[in-house]
JSON list of C-alpha atoms in Angstrom, two decimals:
[
{"chain": "L", "resi": 1, "resn": "MET", "atom": "CA", "xyz": [15.41, -35.34, 5.37]},
{"chain": "L", "resi": 2, "resn": "SER", "atom": "CA", "xyz": [15.02, -36.01, 8.12]},
{"chain": "L", "resi": 3, "resn": "GLU", "atom": "CA", "xyz": [13.08, -34.66, 10.90]},
{"chain": "L", "resi": 4, "resn": "GLN", "atom": "CA", "xyz": [15.50, -33.95, 12.68]},
{"chain": "L", "resi": 5, "resn": "ALA", "atom": "CA", "xyz": [17.49, -32.06, 10.05]},
{"chain": "L", "resi": 6, "resn": "GLU", "atom": "CA", "xyz": [14.28, -30.48, 9.72]},
{"chain": "L", "resi": 7, "resn": "LYS", "atom": "CA", "xyz": [13.89, -29.07, 12.59]},
{"chain": "L", "resi": 8, "resn": "GLN", "atom": "CA", "xyz": [17.63, -27.76, 12.70]},
{"chain": "L", "resi": 9, "resn": "GLN", "atom": "CA", "xyz": [16.86, -25.87, 9.84]},
{"chain": "L", "resi": 10, "resn": "GLN", "atom": "CA", "xyz": [13.66, -23.68, 11.74]},
{"chain": "L", "resi": 11, "resn": "LEU", "atom": "CA", "xyz": [14.60, -20.20, 12.86]},
{"chain": "L", "resi": 12, "resn": "ARG", "atom": "CA", "xyz": [14.55, -19.76, 16.52]},
{"chain": "L", "resi": 13, "resn": "VAL", "atom": "CA", "xyz": [12.40, -16.77, 17.78]},
{"chain": "L", "resi": 14, "resn": "VAL", "atom": "CA", "xyz": [12.81, -14.69, 21.00]},
{"chain": "L", "resi": 15, "resn": "VAL", "atom": "CA", "xyz": [8.91, -12.44, 21.00]},
{"chain": "L", "resi": 16, "resn": "ALA", "atom": "CA", "xyz": [9.58, -9.79, 23.43]},
{"chain": "L", "resi": 17, "resn": "ASP", "atom": "CA", "xyz": [6.67, -7.17, 24.59]},
{"chain": "L", "resi": 18, "resn": "ASP", "atom": "CA", "xyz": [5.91, -6.18, 27.92]},
{"chain": "L", "resi": 19, "resn": "GLN", "atom": "CA", "xyz": [1.82, -6.53, 27.21]},
{"chain": "L", "resi": 20, "resn": "ALA", "atom": "CA", "xyz": [0.22, -10.15, 27.25]},
{"chain": "L", "resi": 21, "resn": "ALA", "atom": "CA", "xyz": [-2.00, -9.02, 24.63]},
{"chain": "L", "resi": 22, "resn": "VAL", "atom": "CA", "xyz": [-0.21, -8.68, 22.43]},
{"chain": "L", "resi": 23, "resn": "ARG", "atom": "CA", "xyz": [2.79, -10.91, 23.07]},
{"chain": "L", "resi": 24, "resn": "GLU", "atom": "CA", "xyz": [0.89, -13.84, 23.32]},
{"chain": "L", "resi": 25, "resn": "PRO", "atom": "CA", "xyz": [-0.63, -13.65, 19.96]},
{"chain": "L", "resi": 26, "resn": "LEU", "atom": "CA", "xyz": [1.87, -12.94, 17.51]},
{"chain": "L", "resi": 27, "resn": "ALA", "atom": "CA", "xyz": [4.11, -15.47, 19.29]},
{"chain": "L", "resi": 28, "resn": "ALA", "atom": "CA", "xyz": [1.28, -17.99, 18.62]},
{"chain": "L", "resi": 29, "resn": "VAL", "atom": "CA", "xyz": [0.66, -16.58, 15.24]},
{"chain": "L", "resi": 30, "resn": "LEU", "atom": "CA", "xyz": [4.22, -17.03, 13.98]},
{"chain": "L", "resi": 31, "resn": "GLY", "atom": "CA", "xyz": [4.46, -20.39, 15.55]},
{"chain": "L", "resi": 32, "resn": "LEU", "atom": "CA", "xyz": [2.27, -21.14, 12.58]},
{"chain": "L", "resi": 33, "resn": "SER", "atom": "CA", "xyz": [5.58, -20.70, 10.67]},
{"chain": "L", "resi": 34, "resn": "ASP", "atom": "CA", "xyz": [6.60, -24.00, 8.99]},
{"chain": "L", "resi": 35, "resn": "ASP", "atom": "CA", "xyz": [9.90, -22.53, 9.30]},
{"chain": "L", "resi": 36, "resn": "ILE", "atom": "CA", "xyz": [9.93, -20.82, 12.88]},
{"chain": "L", "resi": 37, "resn": "GLU", "atom": "CA", "xyz": [10.52, -21.57, 16.30]},
{"chain": "L", "resi": 38, "resn": "VAL", "atom": "CA", "xyz": [9.26, -18.88, 19.27]},
{"chain": "L", "resi": 39, "resn": "VAL", "atom": "CA", "xyz": [11.42, -20.49, 21.82]},
{"chain": "L", "resi": 40, "resn": "ALA", "atom": "CA", "xyz": [10.14, -17.73, 24.11]},
{"chain": "L", "resi": 41, "resn": "ALA", "atom": "CA", "xyz": [8.04, -14.66, 25.19]},
{"chain": "L", "resi": 42, "resn": "ALA", "atom": "CA", "xyz": [9.65, -12.40, 27.15]},
{"chain": "L", "resi": 43, "resn": "ALA", "atom": "CA", "xyz": [7.71, -9.46, 29.51]},
{"chain": "L", "resi": 44, "resn": "ASP", "atom": "CA", "xyz": [10.67, -7.38, 29.28]},
{"chain": "L", "resi": 45, "resn": "GLY", "atom": "CA", "xyz": [14.57, -7.00, 28.22]},
{"chain": "L", "resi": 46, "resn": "THR", "atom": "CA", "xyz": [15.39, -8.98, 30.83]},
{"chain": "L", "resi": 47, "resn": "GLU", "atom": "CA", "xyz": [13.75, -12.49, 30.31]},
{"chain": "L", "resi": 48, "resn": "VAL", "atom": "CA", "xyz": [15.15, -12.13, 26.88]},
{"chain": "L", "resi": 49, "resn": "LEU", "atom": "CA", "xyz": [18.37, -12.40, 28.13]},
{"chain": "L", "resi": 50, "resn": "THR", "atom": "CA", "xyz": [17.84, -15.00, 30.41]},
{"chain": "L", "resi": 51, "resn": "ALA", "atom": "CA", "xyz": [16.35, -16.96, 27.32]},
{"chain": "L", "resi": 52, "resn": "VAL", "atom": "CA", "xyz": [18.76, -15.77, 25.21]},
{"chain": "L", "resi": 53, "resn": "ALA", "atom": "CA", "xyz": [20.98, -18.00, 27.70]},
{"chain": "L", "resi": 54, "resn": "GLY", "atom": "CA", "xyz": [19.34, -20.42, 27.90]},
{"chain": "L", "resi": 55, "resn": "ALA", "atom": "CA", "xyz": [18.36, -21.89, 24.82]},
{"chain": "L", "resi": 56, "resn": "PRO", "atom": "CA", "xyz": [19.85, -21.05, 20.61]},
{"chain": "L", "resi": 57, "resn": "VAL", "atom": "CA", "xyz": [17.93, -18.30, 19.69]},
{"chain": "L", "resi": 58, "resn": "ASP", "atom": "CA", "xyz": [18.42, -16.84, 16.20]},
{"chain": "L", "resi": 59, "resn": "VAL", "atom": "CA", "xyz": [16.58, -13.77, 16.36]},
{"chain": "L", "resi": 60, "resn": "VAL", "atom": "CA", "xyz": [14.79, -11.95, 18.87]},
{"chain": "L", "resi": 61, "resn": "LEU", "atom": "CA", "xyz": [11.28, -9.42, 17.80]},
{"chain": "L", "resi": 62, "resn": "MET", "atom": "CA", "xyz": [12.25, -7.15, 20.27]},
{"chain": "L", "resi": 63, "resn": "ASP", "atom": "CA", "xyz": [9.32, -4.18, 21.50]},
{"chain": "L", "resi": 64, "resn": "LEU", "atom": "CA", "xyz": [11.29, -0.85, 22.16]},
{"chain": "L", "resi": 65, "resn": "ARG", "atom": "CA", "xyz": [9.05, 0.02, 25.59]},
{"chain": "L", "resi": 66, "resn": "MET", "atom": "CA", "xyz": [9.43, -2.40, 28.34]},
{"chain": "L", "resi": 67, "resn": "PRO", "atom": "CA", "xyz": [9.68, -1.93, 31.69]},
{"chain": "L", "resi": 68, "resn": "VAL", "atom": "CA", "xyz": [12.82, -2.46, 33.69]},
{"chain": "L", "resi": 69, "resn": "MET", "atom": "CA", "xyz": [15.28, -2.84, 30.43]},
{"chain": "L", "resi": 70, "resn": "ASP", "atom": "CA", "xyz": [14.01, -1.73, 27.32]},
{"chain": "L", "resi": 71, "resn": "GLY", "atom": "CA", "xyz": [14.29, -2.55, 24.08]},
{"chain": "L", "resi": 72, "resn": "ILE", "atom": "CA", "xyz": [17.30, -0.32, 22.88]},
{"chain": "L", "resi": 73, "resn": "GLU", "atom": "CA", "xyz": [18.79, -1.07, 25.72]},
{"chain": "L", "resi": 74, "resn": "THR", "atom": "CA", "xyz": [18.46, -4.98, 25.47]},
{"chain": "L", "resi": 75, "resn": "THR", "atom": "CA", "xyz": [19.28, -4.58, 22.00]},
{"chain": "L", "resi": 76, "resn": "ARG", "atom": "CA", "xyz": [22.75, -2.98, 23.12]},
{"chain": "L", "resi": 77, "resn": "ARG", "atom": "CA", "xyz": [23.96, -6.14, 25.25]},
{"chain": "L", "resi": 78, "resn": "LEU", "atom": "CA", "xyz": [22.67, -8.58, 22.40]},
{"chain": "L", "resi": 79, "resn": "SER", "atom": "CA", "xyz": [24.87, -6.99, 20.57]},
{"chain": "L", "resi": 80, "resn": "GLU", "atom": "CA", "xyz": [28.06, -6.94, 22.94]},
{"chain": "L", "resi": 81, "resn": "GLU", "atom": "CA", "xyz": [27.12, -10.21, 24.44]},
{"chain": "L", "resi": 82, "resn": "HIS", "atom": "CA", "xyz": [25.41, -12.57, 21.86]},
{"chain": "L", "resi": 83, "resn": "PRO", "atom": "CA", "xyz": [26.60, -10.94, 18.36]},
{"chain": "L", "resi": 84, "resn": "ASP", "atom": "CA", "xyz": [25.21, -13.94, 16.72]},
{"chain": "L", "resi": 85, "resn": "VAL", "atom": "CA", "xyz": [21.63, -13.01, 17.38]},
{"chain": "L", "resi": 86, "resn": "ALA", "atom": "CA", "xyz": [19.59, -10.60, 15.61]},
{"chain": "L", "resi": 87, "resn": "VAL", "atom": "CA", "xyz": [16.91, -8.33, 16.65]},
{"chain": "L", "resi": 88, "resn": "VAL", "atom": "CA", "xyz": [13.79, -6.63, 14.78]},
{"chain": "L", "resi": 89, "resn": "VAL", "atom": "CA", "xyz": [12.39, -3.89, 16.55]},
{"chain": "L", "resi": 90, "resn": "LEU", "atom": "CA", "xyz": [8.56, -3.96, 16.46]},
{"chain": "L", "resi": 91, "resn": "THR", "atom": "CA", "xyz": [6.61, -0.87, 17.59]},
{"chain": "L", "resi": 92, "resn": "THR", "atom": "CA", "xyz": [4.26, 1.78, 17.57]},
{"chain": "L", "resi": 93, "resn": "PHE", "atom": "CA", "xyz": [7.08, 4.15, 17.42]},
{"chain": "L", "resi": 94, "resn": "ALA", "atom": "CA", "xyz": [8.86, 5.76, 14.25]},
{"chain": "L", "resi": 95, "resn": "ASP", "atom": "CA", "xyz": [10.27, 8.81, 15.47]},
{"chain": "L", "resi": 96, "resn": "ASP", "atom": "CA", "xyz": [13.29, 9.69, 14.39]},
{"chain": "L", "resi": 97, "resn": "GLU", "atom": "CA", "xyz": [15.49, 9.32, 17.45]},
{"chain": "L", "resi": 98, "resn": "SER", "atom": "CA", "xyz": [13.78, 5.79, 18.36]},
{"chain": "L", "resi": 99, "resn": "ILE", "atom": "CA", "xyz": [14.87, 4.65, 15.05]},
{"chain": "L", "resi": 100, "resn": "LEU", "atom": "CA", "xyz": [18.23, 5.74, 15.19]},
{"chain": "L", "resi": 101, "resn": "ALA", "atom": "CA", "xyz": [19.06, 4.71, 18.88]},
{"chain": "L", "resi": 102, "resn": "ALA", "atom": "CA", "xyz": [17.63, 1.13, 17.70]},
{"chain": "L", "resi": 103, "resn": "LEU", "atom": "CA", "xyz": [20.19, 0.42, 14.31]},
{"chain": "L", "resi": 104, "resn": "GLY", "atom": "CA", "xyz": [22.72, 2.04, 16.86]},
{"chain": "L", "resi": 105, "resn": "ALA", "atom": "CA", "xyz": [22.14, -0.67, 19.37]},
{"chain": "L", "resi": 106, "resn": "GLY", "atom": "CA", "xyz": [23.06, -3.11, 16.56]},
{"chain": "L", "resi": 107, "resn": "ALA", "atom": "CA", "xyz": [19.42, -3.78, 15.49]},
{"chain": "L", "resi": 108, "resn": "ARG", "atom": "CA", "xyz": [19.08, -5.39, 12.17]},
{"chain": "L", "resi": 109, "resn": "GLY", "atom": "CA", "xyz": [15.80, -5.12, 11.38]},
{"chain": "L", "resi": 110, "resn": "TYR", "atom": "CA", "xyz": [12.73, -2.34, 12.45]},
{"chain": "L", "resi": 111, "resn": "LEU", "atom": "CA", "xyz": [9.07, -2.59, 11.57]},
{"chain": "L", "resi": 112, "resn": "THR", "atom": "CA", "xyz": [6.01, -0.61, 13.16]},
{"chain": "L", "resi": 113, "resn": "LYS", "atom": "CA", "xyz": [2.96, -2.76, 14.32]},
{"chain": "L", "resi": 114, "resn": "ASN", "atom": "CA", "xyz": [1.35, -1.76, 11.28]},
{"chain": "L", "resi": 115, "resn": "ALA", "atom": "CA", "xyz": [2.96, -4.45, 9.48]},
{"chain": "L", "resi": 116, "resn": "GLY", "atom": "CA", "xyz": [1.97, -8.05, 8.47]},
{"chain": "L", "resi": 117, "resn": "ARG", "atom": "CA", "xyz": [2.78, -11.45, 9.61]},
{"chain": "L", "resi": 118, "resn": "GLN", "atom": "CA", "xyz": [4.40, -11.89, 5.71]},
{"chain": "L", "resi": 119, "resn": "ASP", "atom": "CA", "xyz": [6.35, -8.87, 6.41]},
{"chain": "L", "resi": 120, "resn": "ILE", "atom": "CA", "xyz": [7.24, -9.82, 9.72]},
{"chain": "L", "resi": 121, "resn": "VAL", "atom": "CA", "xyz": [8.36, -13.63, 9.00]},
{"chain": "L", "resi": 122, "resn": "ARG", "atom": "CA", "xyz": [10.20, -12.05, 5.79]},
{"chain": "L", "resi": 123, "resn": "ALA", "atom": "CA", "xyz": [11.94, -9.97, 8.35]},
{"chain": "L", "resi": 124, "resn": "LEU", "atom": "CA", "xyz": [12.74, -12.43, 10.91]},
{"chain": "L", "resi": 125, "resn": "ARG", "atom": "CA", "xyz": [14.47, -14.42, 7.79]},
{"chain": "L", "resi": 126, "resn": "ALA", "atom": "CA", "xyz": [16.49, -11.38, 6.04]},
{"chain": "L", "resi": 127, "resn": "ALA", "atom": "CA", "xyz": [17.98, -10.79, 9.97]},
{"chain": "L", "resi": 128, "resn": "ALA", "atom": "CA", "xyz": [19.09, -14.31, 10.73]},
{"chain": "L", "resi": 129, "resn": "ALA", "atom": "CA", "xyz": [20.72, -13.93, 7.20]},
{"chain": "L", "resi": 130, "resn": "GLY", "atom": "CA", "xyz": [22.39, -10.79, 8.49]},
{"chain": "L", "resi": 131, "resn": "GLN", "atom": "CA", "xyz": [20.40, -8.89, 6.36]},
{"chain": "L", "resi": 132, "resn": "SER", "atom": "CA", "xyz": [18.92, -5.21, 6.98]},
{"chain": "L", "resi": 133, "resn": "VAL", "atom": "CA", "xyz": [15.24, -4.90, 6.52]},
{"chain": "L", "resi": 134, "resn": "LEU", "atom": "CA", "xyz": [13.96, -1.34, 7.45]},
{"chain": "L", "resi": 135, "resn": "ASP", "atom": "CA", "xyz": [9.86, -1.14, 6.64]},
{"chain": "L", "resi": 136, "resn": "ARG", "atom": "CA", "xyz": [8.81, 1.43, 4.23]},
{"chain": "L", "resi": 137, "resn": "GLU", "atom": "CA", "xyz": [7.33, 4.09, 7.15]},
{"chain": "L", "resi": 138, "resn": "VAL", "atom": "CA", "xyz": [11.23, 4.57, 8.48]},
{"chain": "L", "resi": 139, "resn": "GLN", "atom": "CA", "xyz": [13.13, 3.91, 5.15]},
{"chain": "L", "resi": 140, "resn": "ASP", "atom": "CA", "xyz": [10.98, 7.17, 4.48]},
{"chain": "L", "resi": 141, "resn": "ARG", "atom": "CA", "xyz": [12.37, 8.65, 8.11]},
{"chain": "L", "resi": 142, "resn": "LEU", "atom": "CA", "xyz": [15.56, 8.01, 7.60]},
{"chain": "L", "resi": 143, "resn": "LEU", "atom": "CA", "xyz": [15.80, 9.95, 4.16]},
{"chain": "L", "resi": 144, "resn": "ALA", "atom": "CA", "xyz": [14.25, 12.98, 5.53]},
{"chain": "L", "resi": 145, "resn": "THR", "atom": "CA", "xyz": [16.42, 12.48, 8.42]},
{"chain": "L", "resi": 146, "resn": "VAL", "atom": "CA", "xyz": [19.69, 12.87, 5.78]},
{"chain": "L", "resi": 147, "resn": "ARG", "atom": "CA", "xyz": [18.11, 15.05, 4.13]},
{"chain": "L", "resi": 148, "resn": "THR", "atom": "CA", "xyz": [17.76, 17.65, 6.69]},
{"chain": "L", "resi": 149, "resn": "GLY", "atom": "CA", "xyz": [20.65, 16.85, 8.39]},
{"chain": "L", "resi": 150, "resn": "PRO", "atom": "CA", "xyz": [23.06, 19.64, 9.47]},
{"chain": "L", "resi": 151, "resn": "GLY", "atom": "CA", "xyz": [25.24, 20.79, 6.43]},
{"chain": "L", "resi": 152, "resn": "PRO", "atom": "CA", "xyz": [26.98, 18.85, 4.20]},
{"chain": "L", "resi": 153, "resn": "SER", "atom": "CA", "xyz": [28.51, 16.58, 6.28]},
{"chain": "L", "resi": 154, "resn": "ALA", "atom": "CA", "xyz": [26.04, 14.71, 6.41]},
{"chain": "L", "resi": 155, "resn": "THR", "atom": "CA", "xyz": [25.67, 12.91, 2.98]},
{"chain": "L", "resi": 156, "resn": "SER", "atom": "CA", "xyz": [29.51, 13.17, 2.50]},
{"chain": "L", "resi": 157, "resn": "LEU", "atom": "CA", "xyz": [32.55, 11.79, 4.64]},
{"chain": "L", "resi": 158, "resn": "PRO", "atom": "CA", "xyz": [36.18, 13.78, 4.85]},
{"chain": "L", "resi": 159, "resn": "GLN", "atom": "CA", "xyz": [39.16, 12.56, 1.91]},
{"chain": "L", "resi": 160, "resn": "ASP", "atom": "CA", "xyz": [41.33, 11.72, 4.56]},
{"chain": "L", "resi": 161, "resn": "ILE", "atom": "CA", "xyz": [38.83, 8.37, 5.73]},
{"chain": "L", "resi": 162, "resn": "THR", "atom": "CA", "xyz": [40.37, 5.05, 4.43]},
{"chain": "L", "resi": 163, "resn": "PRO", "atom": "CA", "xyz": [38.50, 2.58, 2.40]},
{"chain": "L", "resi": 164, "resn": "ARG", "atom": "CA", "xyz": [39.12, 0.39, 5.79]},
{"chain": "L", "resi": 165, "resn": "GLU", "atom": "CA", "xyz": [37.21, 3.34, 7.94]},
{"chain": "L", "resi": 166, "resn": "ARG", "atom": "CA", "xyz": [34.45, 3.02, 4.96]},
{"chain": "L", "resi": 167, "resn": "GLU", "atom": "CA", "xyz": [34.32, -0.51, 5.23]},
{"chain": "L", "resi": 168, "resn": "VAL", "atom": "CA", "xyz": [33.00, -0.08, 8.66]},
{"chain": "L", "resi": 169, "resn": "LEU", "atom": "CA", "xyz": [31.32, 2.69, 8.50]},
{"chain": "L", "resi": 170, "resn": "GLY", "atom": "CA", "xyz": [29.07, 0.85, 6.51]},
{"chain": "L", "resi": 171, "resn": "LEU", "atom": "CA", "xyz": [29.02, -2.35, 8.63]},
{"chain": "L", "resi": 172, "resn": "ILE", "atom": "CA", "xyz": [27.96, 0.09, 11.36]},
{"chain": "L", "resi": 173, "resn": "GLY", "atom": "CA", "xyz": [25.40, 1.31, 9.20]},
{"chain": "L", "resi": 174, "resn": "GLN", "atom": "CA", "xyz": [23.87, -2.51, 8.79]},
{"chain": "L", "resi": 175, "resn": "GLY", "atom": "CA", "xyz": [23.37, -2.93, 12.50]},
{"chain": "L", "resi": 176, "resn": "LEU", "atom": "CA", "xyz": [26.70, -5.01, 13.19]},
{"chain": "L", "resi": 177, "resn": "PRO", "atom": "CA", "xyz": [28.04, -4.99, 16.58]},
{"chain": "L", "resi": 178, "resn": "ASN", "atom": "CA", "xyz": [32.40, -4.36, 16.92]},
{"chain": "L", "resi": 179, "resn": "ARG", "atom": "CA", "xyz": [32.83, -8.30, 17.21]},
{"chain": "L", "resi": 180, "resn": "ALA", "atom": "CA", "xyz": [30.50, -9.18, 14.40]},
{"chain": "L", "resi": 181, "resn": "ILE", "atom": "CA", "xyz": [32.24, -6.57, 12.17]},
{"chain": "L", "resi": 182, "resn": "ALA", "atom": "CA", "xyz": [35.93, -7.95, 12.82]},
{"chain": "L", "resi": 183, "resn": "GLU", "atom": "CA", "xyz": [34.88, -11.06, 12.03]},
{"chain": "L", "resi": 184, "resn": "ARG", "atom": "CA", "xyz": [33.61, -10.37, 8.68]},
{"chain": "L", "resi": 185, "resn": "LEU", "atom": "CA", "xyz": [36.70, -8.38, 8.01]},
{"chain": "L", "resi": 186, "resn": "PHE", "atom": "CA", "xyz": [38.82, -11.06, 9.33]},
{"chain": "L", "resi": 187, "resn": "ILE", "atom": "CA", "xyz": [40.78, -8.02, 11.71]},
{"chain": "L", "resi": 188, "resn": "SER", "atom": "CA", "xyz": [40.58, -8.20, 15.55]},
{"chain": "L", "resi": 189, "resn": "GLU", "atom": "CA", "xyz": [37.47, -5.98, 17.82]},
{"chain": "L", "resi": 190, "resn": "ALA", "atom": "CA", "xyz": [40.73, -4.16, 19.56]},
{"chain": "L", "resi": 191, "resn": "THR", "atom": "CA", "xyz": [41.65, -2.80, 15.57]},
{"chain": "L", "resi": 192, "resn": "VAL", "atom": "CA", "xyz": [38.03, -2.58, 14.47]},
{"chain": "L", "resi": 193, "resn": "LYS", "atom": "CA", "xyz": [37.79, 0.15, 17.76]},
{"chain": "L", "resi": 194, "resn": "THR", "atom": "CA", "xyz": [40.82, 1.96, 16.48]},
{"chain": "L", "resi": 195, "resn": "HIS", "atom": "CA", "xyz": [39.31, 2.29, 13.04]},
{"chain": "L", "resi": 196, "resn": "ILE", "atom": "CA", "xyz": [35.90, 3.05, 14.51]},
{"chain": "L", "resi": 197, "resn": "ASN", "atom": "CA", "xyz": [38.18, 6.27, 16.62]},
{"chain": "L", "resi": 198, "resn": "ASN", "atom": "CA", "xyz": [39.85, 7.39, 13.48]},
{"chain": "L", "resi": 199, "resn": "LEU", "atom": "CA", "xyz": [36.48, 7.21, 11.79]},
{"chain": "L", "resi": 200, "resn": "PHE", "atom": "CA", "xyz": [34.21, 9.05, 14.71]},
{"chain": "L", "resi": 201, "resn": "ALA", "atom": "CA", "xyz": [37.29, 12.18, 15.06]},
{"chain": "L", "resi": 202, "resn": "LYS", "atom": "CA", "xyz": [37.90, 12.52, 11.31]},
{"chain": "L", "resi": 203, "resn": "ALA", "atom": "CA", "xyz": [34.15, 12.92, 10.49]},
{"chain": "L", "resi": 204, "resn": "GLY", "atom": "CA", "xyz": [32.66, 14.37, 13.17]},
{"chain": "L", "resi": 205, "resn": "ILE", "atom": "CA", "xyz": [30.35, 11.53, 14.43]},
{"chain": "L", "resi": 206, "resn": "ARG", "atom": "CA", "xyz": [29.09, 11.94, 17.84]},
{"chain": "L", "resi": 207, "resn": "ASP", "atom": "CA", "xyz": [27.61, 7.94, 19.04]},
{"chain": "L", "resi": 208, "resn": "ARG", "atom": "CA", "xyz": [26.99, 4.95, 16.89]},
{"chain": "L", "resi": 209, "resn": "ALA", "atom": "CA", "xyz": [23.35, 6.15, 16.20]},
{"chain": "L", "resi": 210, "resn": "ASP", "atom": "CA", "xyz": [24.89, 9.47, 14.20]},
{"chain": "L", "resi": 211, "resn": "ALA", "atom": "CA", "xyz": [27.23, 6.95, 12.34]},
{"chain": "L", "resi": 212, "resn": "VAL", "atom": "CA", "xyz": [24.15, 4.69, 10.87]},
{"chain": "L", "resi": 213, "resn": "ARG", "atom": "CA", "xyz": [22.61, 7.61, 9.48]},
{"chain": "L", "resi": 214, "resn": "ARG", "atom": "CA", "xyz": [25.66, 8.73, 8.34]},
{"chain": "L", "resi": 215, "resn": "ALA", "atom": "CA", "xyz": [26.41, 5.68, 6.73]},
{"chain": "L", "resi": 216, "resn": "ILE", "atom": "CA", "xyz": [23.08, 5.66, 5.28]},
{"chain": "L", "resi": 217, "resn": "ALA", "atom": "CA", "xyz": [24.06, 9.38, 3.68]},
{"chain": "L", "resi": 218, "resn": "ALA", "atom": "CA", "xyz": [26.49, 8.02, 2.56]},
{"chain": "L", "resi": 219, "resn": "GLY", "atom": "CA", "xyz": [25.44, 5.28, 0.58]},
{"chain": "L", "resi": 220, "resn": "LEU", "atom": "CA", "xyz": [26.99, 2.74, 2.58]},
{"chain": "L", "resi": 221, "resn": "ALA", "atom": "CA", "xyz": [24.24, 0.70, 4.04]}
]
């Protein structure tokens, strides 16, 4: 295999964290992996968007609490403007609100900063392949949220939800934005929005974060 072909297979990553003492060592450690190229280290969301616009990027390793533009809004912007770029959250926060907001914004992975280098690398590779990765603490929090959710609707869906709407809900639960859902199902983005509007109305889903929780509760994600 040529050097150029090998380089093309590398995972191109942006590391985003507002603390240089975290960001720079993390970028250096990830760069030790043969198949990872850290193309930029960003201190806030605006720097992430600039980096993604300026060079090919596969995955952003995203902190949540950053100045100027936080990780949730940056993830949402990436999902809308660069749907091919996956986001893996790496944060100290594992509360329900942060987890659901990040997944609802389109993050494919959610790790706490207790994660080791190999865990992070595996999550980056999985996210780039379109898979969702949650560390054990985050999974436990989501399961607890499902168990204690309000009423039976937390774990069931109305009977009048169509098979296509269930598919769309499952893909939302996997962190896919509308454009990616449209591509996966071979339908237009406008049709995806129609399915989502119908789904939310039928199931009483409040927002995308609530849709993620409902998808997980229903075993669709």
